[in-house]
Tab-separated table of C-alpha atoms in Angstrom:
chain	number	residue	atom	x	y	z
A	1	UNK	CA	0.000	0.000	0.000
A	2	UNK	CA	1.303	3.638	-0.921
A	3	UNK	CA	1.749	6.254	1.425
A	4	UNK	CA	1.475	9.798	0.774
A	5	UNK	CA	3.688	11.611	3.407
A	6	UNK	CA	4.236	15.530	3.682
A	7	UNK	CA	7.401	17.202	4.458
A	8	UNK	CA	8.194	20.152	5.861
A	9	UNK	CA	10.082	22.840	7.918
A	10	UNK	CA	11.208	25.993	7.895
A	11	UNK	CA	13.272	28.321	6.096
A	12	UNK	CA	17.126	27.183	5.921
A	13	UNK	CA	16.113	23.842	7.854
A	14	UNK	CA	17.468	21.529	5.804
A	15	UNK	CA	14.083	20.368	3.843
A	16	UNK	CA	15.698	20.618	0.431
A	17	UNK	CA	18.664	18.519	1.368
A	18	UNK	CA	16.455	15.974	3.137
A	19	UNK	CA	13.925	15.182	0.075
A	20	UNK	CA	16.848	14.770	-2.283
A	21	UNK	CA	18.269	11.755	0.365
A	22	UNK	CA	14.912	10.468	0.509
A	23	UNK	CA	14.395	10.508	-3.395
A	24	UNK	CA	18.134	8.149	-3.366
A	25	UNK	CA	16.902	6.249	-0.762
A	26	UNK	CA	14.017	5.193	-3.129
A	27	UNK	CA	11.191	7.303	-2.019
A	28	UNK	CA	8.982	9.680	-4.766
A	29	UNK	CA	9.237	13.486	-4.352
A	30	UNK	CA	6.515	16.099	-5.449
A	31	UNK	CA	7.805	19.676	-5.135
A	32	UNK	CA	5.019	21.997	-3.922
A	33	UNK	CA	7.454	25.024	-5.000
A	34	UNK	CA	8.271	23.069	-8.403
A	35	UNK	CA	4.405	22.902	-9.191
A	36	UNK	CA	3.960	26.289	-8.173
A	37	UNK	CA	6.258	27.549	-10.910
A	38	UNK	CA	4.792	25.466	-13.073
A	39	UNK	CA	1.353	26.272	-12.608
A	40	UNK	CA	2.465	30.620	-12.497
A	41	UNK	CA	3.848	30.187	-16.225
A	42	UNK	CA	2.642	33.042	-18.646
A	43	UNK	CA	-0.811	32.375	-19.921
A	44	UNK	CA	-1.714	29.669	-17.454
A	45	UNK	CA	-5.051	30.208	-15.708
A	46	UNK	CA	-3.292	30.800	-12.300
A	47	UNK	CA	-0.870	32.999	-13.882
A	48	UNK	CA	-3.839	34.948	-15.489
A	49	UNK	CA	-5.563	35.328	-12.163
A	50	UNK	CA	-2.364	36.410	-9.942
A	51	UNK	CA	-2.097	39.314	-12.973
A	52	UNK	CA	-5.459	40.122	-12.478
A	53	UNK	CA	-5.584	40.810	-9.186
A	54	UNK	CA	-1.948	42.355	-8.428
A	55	UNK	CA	-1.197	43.834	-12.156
A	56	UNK	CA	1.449	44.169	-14.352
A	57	UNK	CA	3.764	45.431	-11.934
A	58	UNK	CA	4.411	41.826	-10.895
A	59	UNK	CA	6.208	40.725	-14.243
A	60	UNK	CA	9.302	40.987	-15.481
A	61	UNK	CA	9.886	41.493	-19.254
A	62	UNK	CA	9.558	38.395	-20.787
A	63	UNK	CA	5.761	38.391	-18.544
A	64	UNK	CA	7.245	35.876	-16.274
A	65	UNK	CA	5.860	36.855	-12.529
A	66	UNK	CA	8.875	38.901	-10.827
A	67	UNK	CA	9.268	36.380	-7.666
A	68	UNK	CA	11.015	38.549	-5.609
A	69	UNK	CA	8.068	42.121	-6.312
A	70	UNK	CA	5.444	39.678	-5.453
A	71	UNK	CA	6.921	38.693	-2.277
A	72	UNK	CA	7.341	42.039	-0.769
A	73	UNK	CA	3.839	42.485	-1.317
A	74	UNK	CA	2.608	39.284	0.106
A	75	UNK	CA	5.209	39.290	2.773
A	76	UNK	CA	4.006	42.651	4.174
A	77	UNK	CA	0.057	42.226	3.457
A	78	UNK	CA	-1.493	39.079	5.255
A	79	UNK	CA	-4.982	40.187	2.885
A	80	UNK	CA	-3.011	40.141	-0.385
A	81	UNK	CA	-0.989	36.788	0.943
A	82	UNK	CA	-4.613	35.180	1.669
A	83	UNK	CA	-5.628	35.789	-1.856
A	84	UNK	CA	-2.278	34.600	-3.276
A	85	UNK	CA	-2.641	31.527	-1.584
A	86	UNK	CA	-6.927	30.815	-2.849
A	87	UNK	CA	-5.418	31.162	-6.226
A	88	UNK	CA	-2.651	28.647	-6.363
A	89	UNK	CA	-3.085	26.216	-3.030
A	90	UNK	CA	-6.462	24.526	-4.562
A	91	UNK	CA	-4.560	24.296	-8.003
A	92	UNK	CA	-1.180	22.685	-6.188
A	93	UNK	CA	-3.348	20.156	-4.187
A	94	UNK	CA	-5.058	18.675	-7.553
A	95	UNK	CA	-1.371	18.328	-9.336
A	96	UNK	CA	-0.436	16.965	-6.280
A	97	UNK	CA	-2.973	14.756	-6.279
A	98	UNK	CA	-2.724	13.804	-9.932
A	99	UNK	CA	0.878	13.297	-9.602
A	100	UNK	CA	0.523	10.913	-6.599
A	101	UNK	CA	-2.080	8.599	-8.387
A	102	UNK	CA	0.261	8.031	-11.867
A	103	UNK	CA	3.162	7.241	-9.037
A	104	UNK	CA	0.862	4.541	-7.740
A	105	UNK	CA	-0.310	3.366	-10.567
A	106	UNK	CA	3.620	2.107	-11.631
A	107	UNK	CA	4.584	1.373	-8.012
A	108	UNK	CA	1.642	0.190	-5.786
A	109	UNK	CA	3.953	0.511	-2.687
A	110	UNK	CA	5.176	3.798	-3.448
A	111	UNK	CA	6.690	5.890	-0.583
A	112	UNK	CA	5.696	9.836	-1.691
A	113	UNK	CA	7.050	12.753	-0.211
A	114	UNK	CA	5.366	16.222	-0.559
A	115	UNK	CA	8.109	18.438	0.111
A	116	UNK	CA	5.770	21.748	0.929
A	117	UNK	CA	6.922	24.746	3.013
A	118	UNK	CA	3.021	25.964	3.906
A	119	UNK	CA	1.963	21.391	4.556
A	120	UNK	CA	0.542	22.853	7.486
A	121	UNK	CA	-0.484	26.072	6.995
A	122	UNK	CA	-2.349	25.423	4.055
A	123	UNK	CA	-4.129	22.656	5.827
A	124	UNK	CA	-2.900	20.243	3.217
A	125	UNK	CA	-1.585	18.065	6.243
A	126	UNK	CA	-4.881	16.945	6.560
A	127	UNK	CA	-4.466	14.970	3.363
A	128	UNK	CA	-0.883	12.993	3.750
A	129	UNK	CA	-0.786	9.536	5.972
A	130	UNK	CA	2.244	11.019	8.097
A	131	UNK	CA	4.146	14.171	8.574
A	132	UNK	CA	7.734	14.972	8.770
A	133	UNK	CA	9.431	17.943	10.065
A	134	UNK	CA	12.549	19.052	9.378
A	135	UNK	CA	14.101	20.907	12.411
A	136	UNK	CA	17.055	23.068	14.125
A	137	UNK	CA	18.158	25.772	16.187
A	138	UNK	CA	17.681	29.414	14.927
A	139	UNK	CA	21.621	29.941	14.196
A	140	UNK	CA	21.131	26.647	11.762
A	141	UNK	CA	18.675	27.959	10.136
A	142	UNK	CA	20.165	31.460	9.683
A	143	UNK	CA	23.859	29.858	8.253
A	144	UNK	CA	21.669	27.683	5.866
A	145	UNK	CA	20.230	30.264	4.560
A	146	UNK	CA	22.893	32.850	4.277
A	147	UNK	CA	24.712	30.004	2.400
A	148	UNK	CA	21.820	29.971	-0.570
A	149	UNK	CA	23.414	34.028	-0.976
A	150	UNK	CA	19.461	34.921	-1.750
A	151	UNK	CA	18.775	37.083	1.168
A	152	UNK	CA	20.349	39.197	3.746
A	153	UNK	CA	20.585	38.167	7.504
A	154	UNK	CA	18.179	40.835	7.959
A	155	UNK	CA	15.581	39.275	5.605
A	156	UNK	CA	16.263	35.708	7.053
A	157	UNK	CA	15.577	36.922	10.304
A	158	UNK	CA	12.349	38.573	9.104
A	159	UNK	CA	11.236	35.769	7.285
A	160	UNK	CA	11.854	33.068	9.904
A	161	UNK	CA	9.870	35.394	12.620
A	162	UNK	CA	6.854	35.735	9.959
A	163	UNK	CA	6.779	32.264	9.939
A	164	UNK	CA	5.029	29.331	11.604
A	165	UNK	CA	7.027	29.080	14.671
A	166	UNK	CA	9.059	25.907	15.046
A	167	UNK	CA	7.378	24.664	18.089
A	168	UNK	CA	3.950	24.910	16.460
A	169	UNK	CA	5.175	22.739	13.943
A	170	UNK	CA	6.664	20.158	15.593
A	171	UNK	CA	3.241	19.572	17.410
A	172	UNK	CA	1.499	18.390	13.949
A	173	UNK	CA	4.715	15.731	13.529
A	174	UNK	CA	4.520	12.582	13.419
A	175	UNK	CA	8.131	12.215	12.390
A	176	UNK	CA	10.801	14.816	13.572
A	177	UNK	CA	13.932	15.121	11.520
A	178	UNK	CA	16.916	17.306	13.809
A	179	UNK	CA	19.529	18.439	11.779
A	180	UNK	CA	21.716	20.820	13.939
A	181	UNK	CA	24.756	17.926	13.457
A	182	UNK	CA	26.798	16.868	10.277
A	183	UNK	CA	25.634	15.364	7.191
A	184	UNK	CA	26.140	11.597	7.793
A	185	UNK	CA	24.375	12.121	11.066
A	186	UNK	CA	21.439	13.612	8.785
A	187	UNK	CA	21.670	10.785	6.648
A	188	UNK	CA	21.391	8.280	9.353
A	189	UNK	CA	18.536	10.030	11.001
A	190	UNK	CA	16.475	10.078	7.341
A	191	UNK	CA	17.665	6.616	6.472
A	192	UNK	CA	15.898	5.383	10.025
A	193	UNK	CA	12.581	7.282	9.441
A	194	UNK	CA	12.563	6.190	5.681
A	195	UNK	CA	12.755	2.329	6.646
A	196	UNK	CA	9.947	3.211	9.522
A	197	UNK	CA	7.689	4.345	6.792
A	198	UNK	CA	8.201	1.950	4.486
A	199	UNK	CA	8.081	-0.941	7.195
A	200	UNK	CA	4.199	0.910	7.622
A	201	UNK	CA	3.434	-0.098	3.946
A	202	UNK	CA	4.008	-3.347	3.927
């Protein structure tokens, strides 16, 4: 029997780093953020919608949507995030859910990961088997992130106190991932939960 199992944690956790072990280990990844791009792609219904409602201002030249001038607005407007998220979360769910089927289909006993940074705050917990967090301590988080070169301390630090807190996470978990150590301690600790899971769906 196939399991559908959600992944998450927050900003410079690890989470990234953590699906692509589980994908070697044998396990199925769907990319919430991957579908997301995919469904924001010039011309695309959800694309059409987010230019609707936020305007031109939003793309770059080539009418791709300018990442970065959307996110100031829905990083500083919890109205404009809310409508953000009714335009693509219903949209990601049904990929997600179309994507998990054709898995099964080929591999009845499929393990499937959806690697999603909102699992929880976009309710979308509700519909996985188990849930896996990916956790560490603040300064982790911080390095991690500074490492990617995207954004500033300053912004890290903004983002990561606009965000579900940690603790409030960890409560939905049915699996918790720590990854304050080295990398071959991370790999042991997501080689033990992988065999868990897949000792579940036998």
């Amino acid at each position: 029997m196939a399991l559908l199992i959600g992944l998450t944690g927050g900003i410079g956790s690890g989470k990234t780093t953590v699906a692509r072990m589980l994908q070697e280990l044998g396990g199925y990844v769907i990319d919430a953020d991957l579908l997301c791009r995919e469904l924001v792609q010039p011309e695309e219904a959800a694309w059409r919608e987010i230019v609707e409602h936020f305007g031109d201002g939003i793309l770059n030249p080539d009418r791709t949507l300018n990442r970065a001038q959307l996110g100031k607005i829905v990083f500083h407007d919890s109205g404009e995030k809310r409508v953000l998220e009714s335009i693509l979360h219903p949209r990601v769910f049904e990929e997600e859910e179309r994507r998990f089927a054709g898995i099964v289909r080929n591999d009845p006993g499929a393990l499937v990961f959806i690697d999603a940074a909102l699992l929880i705050e976009s309710g979308n917990y509700r519909k996985v088997d188990k849930v896996v967090v990916v956790a560490c301590d603040r300064h982790t988080q911080i390095e991690n992130s500074l490492k990617k070169g995207f954004l500033s301390r300053e912004e890290i630090e903004s983002r990561i106190d606009n965000q579900m807190k940690q603790e409030d996470k960890l409560a939905y978990a049915d699996y918790i991932i720590w990854n304050n150590g080295d990398l071959s301690e991370l790999e042991q600790n997501v080689r033990s939960i992988f065999e868990e899971l897949k000792a579940l769906n036998k």
